[in-house]
Amino acid sequence: MALRVQKGIEKLISKCIQDVLNKAFRQVKNIEDWNSIFWVVHPGGPAVLNEVEAKLGLTENKLLRSRYALTEFGNMISASVLFILEEMRNRSIKEGNATTGEGLEWGVLLGFGPGITVETVVLHSVPINN
């Protein structure tokens, strides 16, 4: 059974995403450029990813792992982020990055749920021992 994102949900996410991220990072790090962190975004659908990318001014490569998971596995609800984390870790090792977060120290995991809940987890990557 294919899951469908309710039409227009991406606009609701777009309206609140900046505030959600600012609150999440307030205690650990001041982020001035959202491209300076790595991203693990629940791929609810292409429209959600496109809207987050546009709203935050993310470069195309920031949501590659989320787009990969959506293409390869579809929207697996919350389990999607585990596949994205695994893909990111594997790619980081393969590409010789310094950390499991595409070579970056800080990142964010975003999950979207019913009633448009936004679960936010600030991530701190670990070094890769080459």
Backbone as JSON Lines, residues from 0, in Angstrom:
{"i":0,"aa":"M","n":[0.83,-1.18,0.0],"ca":[0.0,0.0,0.0],"c":[0.88,1.24,0.0]}
{"i":1,"aa":"A","n":[0.69,2.11,-0.95],"ca":[1.47,3.35,-1.04],"c":[0.87,4.4,-0.1]}
{"i":2,"aa":"L","n":[1.76,5.07,0.6],"ca":[1.32,6.16,1.48],"c":[1.34,7.46,0.7]}
{"i":3,"aa":"R","n":[0.36,8.26,0.91],"ca":[0.29,9.55,0.21],"c":[0.32,10.68,1.22]}
{"i":4,"aa":"V","n":[1.06,11.7,0.89],"ca":[1.11,12.88,1.73],"c":[-0.09,13.74,1.39]}
{"i":5,"aa":"Q","n":[-0.77,14.21,2.43],"ca":[-1.94,15.05,2.21],"c":[-1.54,16.29,1.41]}
{"i":6,"aa":"K","n":[-2.34,16.61,0.41],"ca":[-2.05,17.75,-0.45],"c":[-1.93,19.03,0.38]}
{"i":7,"aa":"G","n":[-0.87,19.77,0.14],"ca":[-0.66,21.04,0.83],"c":[0.12,20.93,2.12]}
{"i":8,"aa":"I","n":[0.4,19.73,2.57],"ca":[1.12,19.54,3.83],"c":[2.51,20.16,3.77]}
{"i":9,"aa":"E","n":[3.12,20.14,2.57],"ca":[4.45,20.71,2.42],"c":[4.47,22.21,2.72]}
{"i":10,"aa":"K","n":[3.38,22.89,2.43],"ca":[3.29,24.33,2.72],"c":[3.23,24.58,4.22]}
{"i":11,"aa":"L","n":[2.53,23.72,4.95],"ca":[2.47,23.85,6.41],"c":[3.85,23.62,7.01]}
{"i":12,"aa":"I","n":[4.55,22.61,6.52],"ca":[5.9,22.34,7.0],"c":[6.8,23.54,6.71]}
{"i":13,"aa":"S","n":[6.69,24.07,5.52],"ca":[7.5,25.21,5.11],"c":[7.3,26.42,6.02]}
{"i":14,"aa":"K","n":[6.08,26.63,6.46],"ca":[5.78,27.78,7.31],"c":[6.48,27.71,8.67]}
{"i":15,"aa":"C","n":[6.65,26.51,9.2],"ca":[7.18,26.38,10.56],"c":[8.61,25.9,10.65]}
{"i":16,"aa":"I","n":[9.2,25.44,9.54],"ca":[10.48,24.74,9.61],"c":[11.62,25.59,10.16]}
{"i":17,"aa":"Q","n":[11.69,26.84,9.79],"ca":[12.77,27.72,10.27],"c":[12.7,27.87,11.78]}
{"i":18,"aa":"D","n":[11.52,28.1,12.3],"ca":[11.35,28.25,13.75],"c":[11.68,26.96,14.5]}
{"i":19,"aa":"V","n":[11.24,25.84,13.95],"ca":[11.51,24.54,14.56],"c":[13.02,24.31,14.64]}
{"i":20,"aa":"L","n":[13.72,24.58,13.57],"ca":[15.17,24.37,13.54],"c":[15.91,25.32,14.49]}
{"i":21,"aa":"N","n":[15.5,26.57,14.5],"ca":[16.13,27.54,15.41],"c":[15.99,27.09,16.87]}
{"i":22,"aa":"K","n":[14.81,26.63,17.23],"ca":[14.58,26.16,18.61],"c":[15.42,24.92,18.91]}
{"i":23,"aa":"A","n":[15.51,24.02,17.96],"ca":[16.26,22.78,18.17],"c":[17.75,23.05,18.38]}
{"i":24,"aa":"F","n":[18.3,23.97,17.62],"ca":[19.74,24.22,17.69],"c":[20.12,25.29,18.71]}
{"i":25,"aa":"R","n":[19.17,25.99,19.25],"ca":[19.44,27.1,20.17],"c":[20.38,26.69,21.31]}
{"i":26,"aa":"Q","n":[20.22,25.49,21.84],"ca":[21.01,25.06,23.0],"c":[22.41,24.54,22.65]}
{"i":27,"aa":"V","n":[22.65,24.18,21.38],"ca":[23.92,23.54,21.06],"c":[24.81,24.32,20.1]}
{"i":28,"aa":"K","n":[24.22,24.98,19.13],"ca":[25.04,25.65,18.12],"c":[24.19,26.68,17.37]}
{"i":29,"aa":"N","n":[24.78,27.82,17.12],"ca":[24.13,28.84,16.31],"c":[24.41,28.53,14.84]}
{"i":30,"aa":"I","n":[23.39,28.25,14.09],"ca":[23.53,27.93,12.67],"c":[23.1,29.15,11.85]}
{"i":31,"aa":"E","n":[24.03,29.67,11.09],"ca":[23.72,30.81,10.22],"c":[23.43,30.38,8.79]}
{"i":32,"aa":"D","n":[23.98,29.23,8.41],"ca":[23.77,28.7,7.06],"c":[23.36,27.24,7.2]}
{"i":33,"aa":"W","n":[22.14,26.91,6.81],"ca":[21.64,25.55,6.95],"c":[22.37,24.56,6.05]}
{"i":34,"aa":"N","n":[23.19,25.06,5.13],"ca":[24.01,24.18,4.31],"c":[25.26,23.71,5.05]}
{"i":35,"aa":"S","n":[25.52,24.25,6.23],"ca":[26.72,23.88,6.98],"c":[26.51,22.64,7.85]}
{"i":36,"aa":"I","n":[25.33,22.04,7.79],"ca":[25.04,20.82,8.55],"c":[24.58,19.73,7.59]}
{"i":37,"aa":"F","n":[24.55,18.49,8.1],"ca":[24.02,17.39,7.28],"c":[22.55,17.17,7.62]}
{"i":38,"aa":"W","n":[21.83,16.57,6.67],"ca":[20.38,16.47,6.75],"c":[19.89,15.03,6.61]}
{"i":39,"aa":"V","n":[19.01,14.64,7.52],"ca":[18.3,13.37,7.44],"c":[16.82,13.74,7.55]}
{"i":40,"aa":"V","n":[16.14,13.79,6.42],"ca":[14.75,14.25,6.38],"c":[13.83,13.12,5.94]}
{"i":41,"aa":"H","n":[12.82,12.85,6.75],"ca":[11.81,11.85,6.39],"c":[11.24,12.23,5.03]}
{"i":42,"aa":"P","n":[11.41,11.38,4.03],"ca":[10.96,11.72,2.68],"c":[9.48,11.41,2.48]}
{"i":43,"aa":"G","n":[8.63,12.23,3.03],"ca":[7.2,12.04,2.89],"c":[6.74,12.12,1.44]}
{"i":44,"aa":"G","n":[7.54,12.72,0.61],"ca":[7.24,12.86,-0.8],"c":[8.13,13.93,-1.4]}
{"i":45,"aa":"P","n":[8.24,13.96,-2.72],"ca":[9.1,14.95,-3.37],"c":[8.69,16.39,-3.03]}
{"i":46,"aa":"A","n":[7.41,16.65,-2.91],"ca":[6.95,18.02,-2.62],"c":[7.45,18.49,-1.25]}
{"i":47,"aa":"V","n":[7.45,17.6,-0.26],"ca":[7.94,17.94,1.07],"c":[9.43,18.28,1.0]}
{"i":48,"aa":"L","n":[10.2,17.42,0.34],"ca":[11.64,17.66,0.23],"c":[11.93,18.94,-0.55]}
{"i":49,"aa":"N","n":[11.21,19.16,-1.64],"ca":[11.4,20.38,-2.43],"c":[11.11,21.64,-1.63]}
{"i":50,"aa":"E","n":[10.06,21.58,-0.84],"ca":[9.65,22.75,-0.06],"c":[10.66,23.06,1.05]}
{"i":51,"aa":"V","n":[11.12,22.04,1.74],"ca":[12.14,22.24,2.79],"c":[13.41,22.81,2.16]}
{"i":52,"aa":"E","n":[13.82,22.24,1.06],"ca":[15.01,22.69,0.35],"c":[14.9,24.16,-0.04]}
{"i":53,"aa":"A","n":[13.77,24.53,-0.63],"ca":[13.57,25.9,-1.08],"c":[13.48,26.88,0.08]}
{"i":54,"aa":"K","n":[12.71,26.54,1.09],"ca":[12.51,27.44,2.23],"c":[13.81,27.77,2.94]}
{"i":55,"aa":"L","n":[14.7,26.77,3.07],"ca":[15.94,26.96,3.82],"c":[17.13,27.3,2.94]}
{"i":56,"aa":"G","n":[16.9,27.37,1.63],"ca":[17.99,27.7,0.71],"c":[19.06,26.62,0.65]}
{"i":57,"aa":"L","n":[18.64,25.37,0.77],"ca":[19.59,24.26,0.76],"c":[20.08,23.99,-0.66]}
{"i":58,"aa":"T","n":[21.33,23.62,-0.77],"ca":[21.86,23.22,-2.07],"c":[21.3,21.84,-2.42]}
{"i":59,"aa":"E","n":[21.34,21.5,-3.69],"ca":[20.74,20.25,-4.18],"c":[21.27,19.01,-3.48]}
{"i":60,"aa":"N","n":[22.53,19.02,-3.1],"ca":[23.14,17.81,-2.52],"c":[22.73,17.55,-1.08]}
{"i":61,"aa":"K","n":[22.13,18.49,-0.39],"ca":[21.81,18.34,1.03],"c":[20.76,17.26,1.3]}
{"i":62,"aa":"L","n":[19.84,17.07,0.39],"ca":[18.78,16.08,0.62],"c":[18.92,14.85,-0.29]}
{"i":63,"aa":"L","n":[20.13,14.66,-0.82],"ca":[20.36,13.51,-1.71],"c":[20.03,12.18,-1.05]}
{"i":64,"aa":"R","n":[20.43,11.99,0.2],"ca":[20.19,10.72,0.88],"c":[18.7,10.49,1.12]}
{"i":65,"aa":"S","n":[17.97,11.57,1.42],"ca":[16.52,11.45,1.6],"c":[15.83,11.13,0.28]}
{"i":66,"aa":"R","n":[16.28,11.76,-0.79],"ca":[15.72,11.48,-2.12],"c":[16.04,10.05,-2.55]}
{"i":67,"aa":"Y","n":[17.24,9.59,-2.22],"ca":[17.63,8.22,-2.54],"c":[16.68,7.24,-1.84]}
{"i":68,"aa":"A","n":[16.45,7.43,-0.55],"ca":[15.57,6.53,0.2],"c":[14.16,6.54,-0.37]}
{"i":69,"aa":"L","n":[13.66,7.71,-0.75],"ca":[12.32,7.81,-1.33],"c":[12.25,7.05,-2.65]}
{"i":70,"aa":"T","n":[13.27,7.22,-3.49],"ca":[13.29,6.54,-4.79],"c":[13.42,5.03,-4.64]}
{"i":71,"aa":"E","n":[14.31,4.6,-3.77],"ca":[14.59,3.17,-3.62],"c":[13.54,2.41,-2.81]}
{"i":72,"aa":"F","n":[13.0,3.05,-1.76],"ca":[12.15,2.34,-0.82],"c":[10.77,2.95,-0.63]}
{"i":73,"aa":"G","n":[10.55,4.17,-1.11],"ca":[9.27,4.85,-0.92],"c":[9.18,5.45,0.47]}
{"i":74,"aa":"N","n":[7.99,5.9,0.82],"ca":[7.75,6.5,2.13],"c":[7.45,5.37,3.11]}
{"i":75,"aa":"M","n":[8.41,5.06,3.94],"ca":[8.26,3.98,4.92],"c":[7.91,4.54,6.3]}
{"i":76,"aa":"I","n":[7.27,5.65,6.32],"ca":[6.92,6.35,7.54],"c":[8.21,6.61,8.34]}
{"i":77,"aa":"S","n":[8.19,6.44,9.64],"ca":[9.33,6.82,10.46],"c":[10.58,5.98,10.2]}
{"i":78,"aa":"A","n":[10.43,4.76,9.73],"ca":[11.59,3.91,9.46],"c":[12.49,4.49,8.37]}
{"i":79,"aa":"S","n":[11.96,5.38,7.56],"ca":[12.73,5.99,6.47],"c":[14.03,6.6,6.96]}
{"i":80,"aa":"V","n":[13.99,7.27,8.1],"ca":[15.19,7.97,8.58],"c":[16.32,7.01,8.92]}
{"i":81,"aa":"L","n":[16.0,5.8,9.34],"ca":[17.04,4.82,9.62],"c":[17.76,4.39,8.34]}
{"i":82,"aa":"F","n":[17.02,4.25,7.26],"ca":[17.62,3.92,5.97],"c":[18.49,5.07,5.48]}
{"i":83,"aa":"I","n":[18.04,6.29,5.71],"ca":[18.81,7.47,5.3],"c":[20.11,7.57,6.1]}
{"i":84,"aa":"L","n":[20.03,7.36,7.41],"ca":[21.23,7.38,8.24],"c":[22.24,6.32,7.79]}
{"i":85,"aa":"E","n":[21.76,5.14,7.49],"ca":[22.64,4.05,7.03],"c":[23.29,4.4,5.69]}
{"i":86,"aa":"E","n":[22.5,4.93,4.77],"ca":[23.04,5.34,3.46],"c":[24.08,6.44,3.63]}
{"i":87,"aa":"M","n":[23.81,7.4,4.5],"ca":[24.75,8.5,4.73],"c":[26.06,7.97,5.33]}
{"i":88,"aa":"R","n":[25.95,7.1,6.3],"ca":[27.13,6.52,6.92],"c":[27.96,5.75,5.9]}
{"i":89,"aa":"N","n":[27.31,4.89,5.12],"ca":[28.02,4.11,4.11],"c":[28.69,4.99,3.07]}
{"i":90,"aa":"R","n":[27.99,6.0,2.59],"ca":[28.56,6.91,1.59],"c":[29.72,7.71,2.17]}
{"i":91,"aa":"S","n":[29.57,8.13,3.42],"ca":[30.65,8.9,4.06],"c":[31.92,8.08,4.16]}
{"i":92,"aa":"I","n":[31.78,6.82,4.51],"ca":[32.95,5.92,4.58],"c":[33.54,5.72,3.19]}
{"i":93,"aa":"K","n":[32.69,5.41,2.22],"ca":[33.13,5.16,0.84],"c":[33.85,6.37,0.25]}
{"i":94,"aa":"E","n":[33.35,7.57,0.55],"ca":[33.92,8.8,-0.01],"c":[35.12,9.3,0.78]}
{"i":95,"aa":"G","n":[35.46,8.63,1.89],"ca":[36.61,9.02,2.68],"c":[36.39,10.28,3.51]}
{"i":96,"aa":"N","n":[35.14,10.56,3.87],"ca":[34.85,11.73,4.69],"c":[35.38,11.55,6.11]}
{"i":97,"aa":"A","n":[35.59,12.66,6.79],"ca":[36.13,12.62,8.15],"c":[35.1,12.14,9.17]}
{"i":98,"aa":"T","n":[33.81,12.33,8.88],"ca":[32.76,11.94,9.82],"c":[31.65,11.18,9.09]}
{"i":99,"aa":"T","n":[30.81,10.53,9.89],"ca":[29.66,9.8,9.33],"c":[28.58,10.74,8.8]}
{"i":100,"aa":"G","n":[28.68,12.01,9.09],"ca":[27.71,13.01,8.63],"c":[28.19,13.76,7.41]}
{"i":101,"aa":"E","n":[28.64,13.02,6.41],"ca":[29.14,13.6,5.16],"c":[30.32,14.53,5.4]}
{"i":102,"aa":"G","n":[31.09,14.23,6.44],"ca":[32.25,15.04,6.77],"c":[31.95,16.22,7.67]}
{"i":103,"aa":"L","n":[30.69,16.42,8.0],"ca":[30.28,17.54,8.84],"c":[30.07,17.1,10.28]}
{"i":104,"aa":"E","n":[30.2,18.04,11.2],"ca":[30.08,17.7,12.62],"c":[28.63,17.65,13.1]}
{"i":105,"aa":"W","n":[27.82,18.6,12.68],"ca":[26.44,18.72,13.16],"c":[25.45,18.43,12.05]}
{"i":106,"aa":"G","n":[24.29,17.92,12.46],"ca":[23.23,17.64,11.51],"c":[21.87,17.66,12.18]}
{"i":107,"aa":"V","n":[20.85,17.4,11.39],"ca":[19.49,17.38,11.91],"c":[18.71,16.24,11.27]}
{"i":108,"aa":"L","n":[17.87,15.63,12.07],"ca":[16.96,14.6,11.61],"c":[15.55,15.16,11.78]}
{"i":109,"aa":"L","n":[14.79,15.14,10.7],"ca":[13.4,15.62,10.73],"c":[12.47,14.49,10.36]}
{"i":110,"aa":"G","n":[11.47,14.27,11.18],"ca":[10.42,13.31,10.89],"c":[9.08,14.01,10.94]}
{"i":111,"aa":"F","n":[8.2,13.66,10.04],"ca":[6.88,14.29,9.98],"c":[5.81,13.25,10.26]}
{"i":112,"aa":"G","n":[4.81,13.65,11.03],"ca":[3.78,12.69,11.41],"c":[2.38,13.26,11.34]}
{"i":113,"aa":"P","n":[1.42,12.47,11.83],"ca":[0.01,12.84,11.76],"c":[-0.27,14.16,12.47]}
{"i":114,"aa":"G","n":[-1.25,14.86,11.94],"ca":[-1.62,16.15,12.52],"c":[-0.52,17.17,12.32]}
{"i":115,"aa":"I","n":[0.34,16.9,11.4],"ca":[1.55,17.63,11.06],"c":[2.44,17.91,12.27]}
{"i":116,"aa":"T","n":[2.88,16.82,12.86],"ca":[3.9,16.93,13.89],"c":[5.26,16.91,13.22]}
{"i":117,"aa":"V","n":[6.18,17.65,13.78],"ca":[7.55,17.69,13.27],"c":[8.46,17.25,14.4]}
{"i":118,"aa":"E","n":[9.01,16.07,14.26],"ca":[9.97,15.55,15.24],"c":[11.34,16.0,14.79]}
{"i":119,"aa":"T","n":[12.09,16.6,15.7],"ca":[13.39,17.16,15.36],"c":[14.45,16.63,16.31]}
{"i":120,"aa":"V","n":[15.53,16.12,15.73],"ca":[16.64,15.6,16.53],"c":[17.93,16.26,16.01]}
{"i":121,"aa":"V","n":[18.64,16.92,16.9],"ca":[19.95,17.46,16.54],"c":[20.95,16.31,16.61]}
{"i":122,"aa":"L","n":[21.74,16.15,15.55],"ca":[22.69,15.05,15.46],"c":[24.13,15.57,15.54]}
{"i":123,"aa":"H","n":[24.97,14.79,16.18],"ca":[26.4,15.08,16.23],"c":[27.11,13.85,15.67]}
{"i":124,"aa":"S","n":[27.79,14.02,14.55],"ca":[28.39,12.86,13.89],"c":[29.64,12.4,14.61]}
{"i":125,"aa":"V","n":[30.05,11.19,14.27],"ca":[31.24,10.62,14.88],"c":[32.34,10.52,13.81]}
{"i":126,"aa":"P","n":[33.59,10.57,14.25],"ca":[34.7,10.45,13.3],"c":[34.75,9.07,12.68]}
{"i":127,"aa":"I","n":[35.2,9.02,11.45],"ca":[35.43,7.75,10.76],"c":[36.91,7.43,10.9]}
{"i":128,"aa":"N","n":[37.2,6.28,11.4],"ca":[38.6,5.84,11.54],"c":[39.04,5.22,10.23]}
{"i":129,"aa":"N","n":[39.79,5.96,9.46],"ca":[40.25,5.45,8.16],"c":[41.48,4.61,8.29]}
